[in-house]
PDB file of C-alpha atoms in Angstrom:
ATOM      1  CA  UNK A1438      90.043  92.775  96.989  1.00 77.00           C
ATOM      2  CA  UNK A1439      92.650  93.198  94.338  1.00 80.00           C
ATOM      3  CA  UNK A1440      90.322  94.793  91.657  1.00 82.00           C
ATOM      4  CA  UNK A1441      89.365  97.134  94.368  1.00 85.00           C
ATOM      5  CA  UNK A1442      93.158  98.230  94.613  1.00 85.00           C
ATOM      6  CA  UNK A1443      93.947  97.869  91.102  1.00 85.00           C
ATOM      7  CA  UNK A1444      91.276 100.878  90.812  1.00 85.00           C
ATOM      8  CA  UNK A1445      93.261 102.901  93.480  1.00 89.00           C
ATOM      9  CA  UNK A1446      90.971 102.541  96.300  1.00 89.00           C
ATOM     10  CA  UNK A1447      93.196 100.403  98.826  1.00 91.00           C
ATOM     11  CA  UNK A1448      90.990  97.490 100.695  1.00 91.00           C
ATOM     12  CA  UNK A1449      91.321  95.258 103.788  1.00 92.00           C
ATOM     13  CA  UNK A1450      89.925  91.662 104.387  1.00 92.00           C
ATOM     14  CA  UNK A1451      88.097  91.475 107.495  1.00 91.00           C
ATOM     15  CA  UNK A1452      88.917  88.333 109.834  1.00 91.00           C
ATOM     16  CA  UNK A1453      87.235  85.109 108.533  1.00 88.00           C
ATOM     17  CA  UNK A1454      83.321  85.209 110.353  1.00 82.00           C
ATOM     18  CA  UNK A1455      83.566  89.156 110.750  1.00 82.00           C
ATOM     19  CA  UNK A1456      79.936  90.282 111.440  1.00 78.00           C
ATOM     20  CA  UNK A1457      78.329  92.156 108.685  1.00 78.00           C
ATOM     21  CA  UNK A1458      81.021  93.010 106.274  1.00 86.00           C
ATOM     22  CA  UNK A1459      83.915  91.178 104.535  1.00 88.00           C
ATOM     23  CA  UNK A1460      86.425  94.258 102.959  1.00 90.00           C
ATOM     24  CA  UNK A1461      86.524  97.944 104.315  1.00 92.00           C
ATOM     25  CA  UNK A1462      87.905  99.447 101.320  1.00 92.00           C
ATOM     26  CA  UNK A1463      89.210 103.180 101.101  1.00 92.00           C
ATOM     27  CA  UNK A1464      86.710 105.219  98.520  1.00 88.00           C
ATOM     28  CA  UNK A1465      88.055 108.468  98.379  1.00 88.00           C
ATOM     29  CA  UNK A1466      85.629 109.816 100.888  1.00 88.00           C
ATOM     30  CA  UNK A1467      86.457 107.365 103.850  1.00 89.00           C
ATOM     31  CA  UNK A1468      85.916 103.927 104.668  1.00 90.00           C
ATOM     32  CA  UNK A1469      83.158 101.783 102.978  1.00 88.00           C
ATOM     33  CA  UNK A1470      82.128  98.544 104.115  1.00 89.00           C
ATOM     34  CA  UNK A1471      81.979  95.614 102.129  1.00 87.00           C
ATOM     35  CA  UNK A1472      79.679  92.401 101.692  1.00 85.00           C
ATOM     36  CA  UNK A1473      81.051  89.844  99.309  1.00 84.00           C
ATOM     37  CA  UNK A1474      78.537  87.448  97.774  1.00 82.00           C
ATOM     38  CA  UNK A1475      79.613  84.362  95.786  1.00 81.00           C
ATOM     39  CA  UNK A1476      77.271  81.546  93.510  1.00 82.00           C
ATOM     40  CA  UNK A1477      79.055  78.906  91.858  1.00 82.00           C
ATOM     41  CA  UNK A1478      77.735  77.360  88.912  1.00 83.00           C
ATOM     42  CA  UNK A1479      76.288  74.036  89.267  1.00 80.00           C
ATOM     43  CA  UNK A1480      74.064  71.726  88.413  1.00 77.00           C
ATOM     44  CA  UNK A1481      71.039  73.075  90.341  1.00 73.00           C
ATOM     45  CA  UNK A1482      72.577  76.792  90.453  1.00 70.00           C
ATOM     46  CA  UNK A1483      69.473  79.019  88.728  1.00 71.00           C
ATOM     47  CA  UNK A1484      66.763  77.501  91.001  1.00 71.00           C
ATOM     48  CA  UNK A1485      68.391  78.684  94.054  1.00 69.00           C
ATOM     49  CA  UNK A1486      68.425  82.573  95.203  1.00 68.00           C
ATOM     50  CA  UNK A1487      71.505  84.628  94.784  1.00 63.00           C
ATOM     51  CA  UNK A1488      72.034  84.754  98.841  1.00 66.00           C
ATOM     52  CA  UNK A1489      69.555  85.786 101.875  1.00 66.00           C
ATOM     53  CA  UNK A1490      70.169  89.888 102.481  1.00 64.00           C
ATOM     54  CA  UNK A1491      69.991  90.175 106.167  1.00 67.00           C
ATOM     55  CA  UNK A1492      68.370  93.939 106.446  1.00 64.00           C
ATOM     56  CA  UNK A1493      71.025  93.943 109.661  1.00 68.00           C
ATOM     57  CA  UNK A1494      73.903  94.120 107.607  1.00 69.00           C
ATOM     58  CA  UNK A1495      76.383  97.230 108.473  1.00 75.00           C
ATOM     59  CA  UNK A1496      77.433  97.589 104.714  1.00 78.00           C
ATOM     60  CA  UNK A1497      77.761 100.283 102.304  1.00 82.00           C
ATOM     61  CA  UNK A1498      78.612  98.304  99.094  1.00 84.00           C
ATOM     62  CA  UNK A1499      77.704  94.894  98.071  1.00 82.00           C
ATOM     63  CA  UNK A1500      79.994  92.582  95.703  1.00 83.00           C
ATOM     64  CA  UNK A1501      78.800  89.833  93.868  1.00 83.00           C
ATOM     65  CA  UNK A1502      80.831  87.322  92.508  1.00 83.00           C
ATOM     66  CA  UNK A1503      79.527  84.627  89.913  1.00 85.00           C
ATOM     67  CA  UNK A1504      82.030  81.890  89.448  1.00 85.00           C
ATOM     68  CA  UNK A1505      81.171  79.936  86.256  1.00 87.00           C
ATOM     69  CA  UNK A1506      82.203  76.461  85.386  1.00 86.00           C
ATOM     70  CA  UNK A1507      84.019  78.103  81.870  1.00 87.00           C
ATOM     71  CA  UNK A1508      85.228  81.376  81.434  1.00 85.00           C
ATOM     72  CA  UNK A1509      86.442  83.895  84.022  1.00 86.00           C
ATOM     73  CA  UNK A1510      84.703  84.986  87.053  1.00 85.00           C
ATOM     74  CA  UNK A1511      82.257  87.872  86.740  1.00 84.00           C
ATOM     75  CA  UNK A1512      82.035  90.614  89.639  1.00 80.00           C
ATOM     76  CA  UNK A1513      79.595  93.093  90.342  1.00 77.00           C
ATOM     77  CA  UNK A1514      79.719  96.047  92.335  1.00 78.00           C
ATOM     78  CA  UNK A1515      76.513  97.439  93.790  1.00 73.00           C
ATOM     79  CA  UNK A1516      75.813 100.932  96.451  1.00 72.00           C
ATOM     80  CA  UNK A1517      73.825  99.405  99.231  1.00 65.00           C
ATOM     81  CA  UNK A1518      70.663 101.918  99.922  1.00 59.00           C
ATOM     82  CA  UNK A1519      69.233 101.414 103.536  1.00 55.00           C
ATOM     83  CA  UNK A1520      66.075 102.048 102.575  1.00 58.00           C
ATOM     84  CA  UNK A1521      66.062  99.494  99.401  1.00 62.00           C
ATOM     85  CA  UNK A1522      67.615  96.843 101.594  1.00 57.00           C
ATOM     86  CA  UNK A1523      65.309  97.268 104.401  1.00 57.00           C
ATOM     87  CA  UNK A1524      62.424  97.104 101.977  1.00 63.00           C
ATOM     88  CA  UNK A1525      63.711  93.889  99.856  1.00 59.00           C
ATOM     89  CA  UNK A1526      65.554  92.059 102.862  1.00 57.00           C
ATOM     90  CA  UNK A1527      64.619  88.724 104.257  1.00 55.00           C
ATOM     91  CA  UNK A1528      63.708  89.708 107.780  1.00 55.00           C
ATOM     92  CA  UNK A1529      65.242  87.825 110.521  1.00 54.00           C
ATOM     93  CA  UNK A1530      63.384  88.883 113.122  1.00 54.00           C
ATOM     94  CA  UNK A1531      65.704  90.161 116.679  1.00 55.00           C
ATOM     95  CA  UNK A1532      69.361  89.425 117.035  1.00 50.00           C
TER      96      UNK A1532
END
């Protein structure tokens, strides 16, 4: 959240368990909502998948955080595309 204001575009964290998004952050040309996505290095860390994109998701950005055990944490910042997402989500059938 604080590299997103460091940057000048002014973010909120949602309440812990919010559905679909974790930040609404300001981008210049209104809200954007946020999924944050974290992998900690570990012992069996590369044989397991990044996270499970629900294609439900209300987001407009995704974040990806990759928290090594040395070194600094790396971030990534990614446009969500509806049609991308719907076409490489894991489907979860009905809500």
């Amino acid at each position: 959240m604080s590299q997103f204001t460091f940057a000048g575009k002014p973010a909120s964290k949602m309440p812990d368990g919010w559905a679909s998004y974790d930040l609404a952050v300001e981008s210049g040309l209104g809200l954007v909502r946020v999924s944050v996505k974290t992998k900690k290095e570990g012992a069996k860390w590369k044989a397991g998948s990044w996270f499970i994109f629900d294609e439900r998701l209300e987001c407009g950005w995704l974040v990806f955080l990759f928290l090594p055990v040395k070194g600094g944490i790396r971030a990534w910042v990614m446009t969500l595309r509806e049609s991308f997402a719907m076409a490489h989500g894991q489907s979860q059938g009905p809500a």
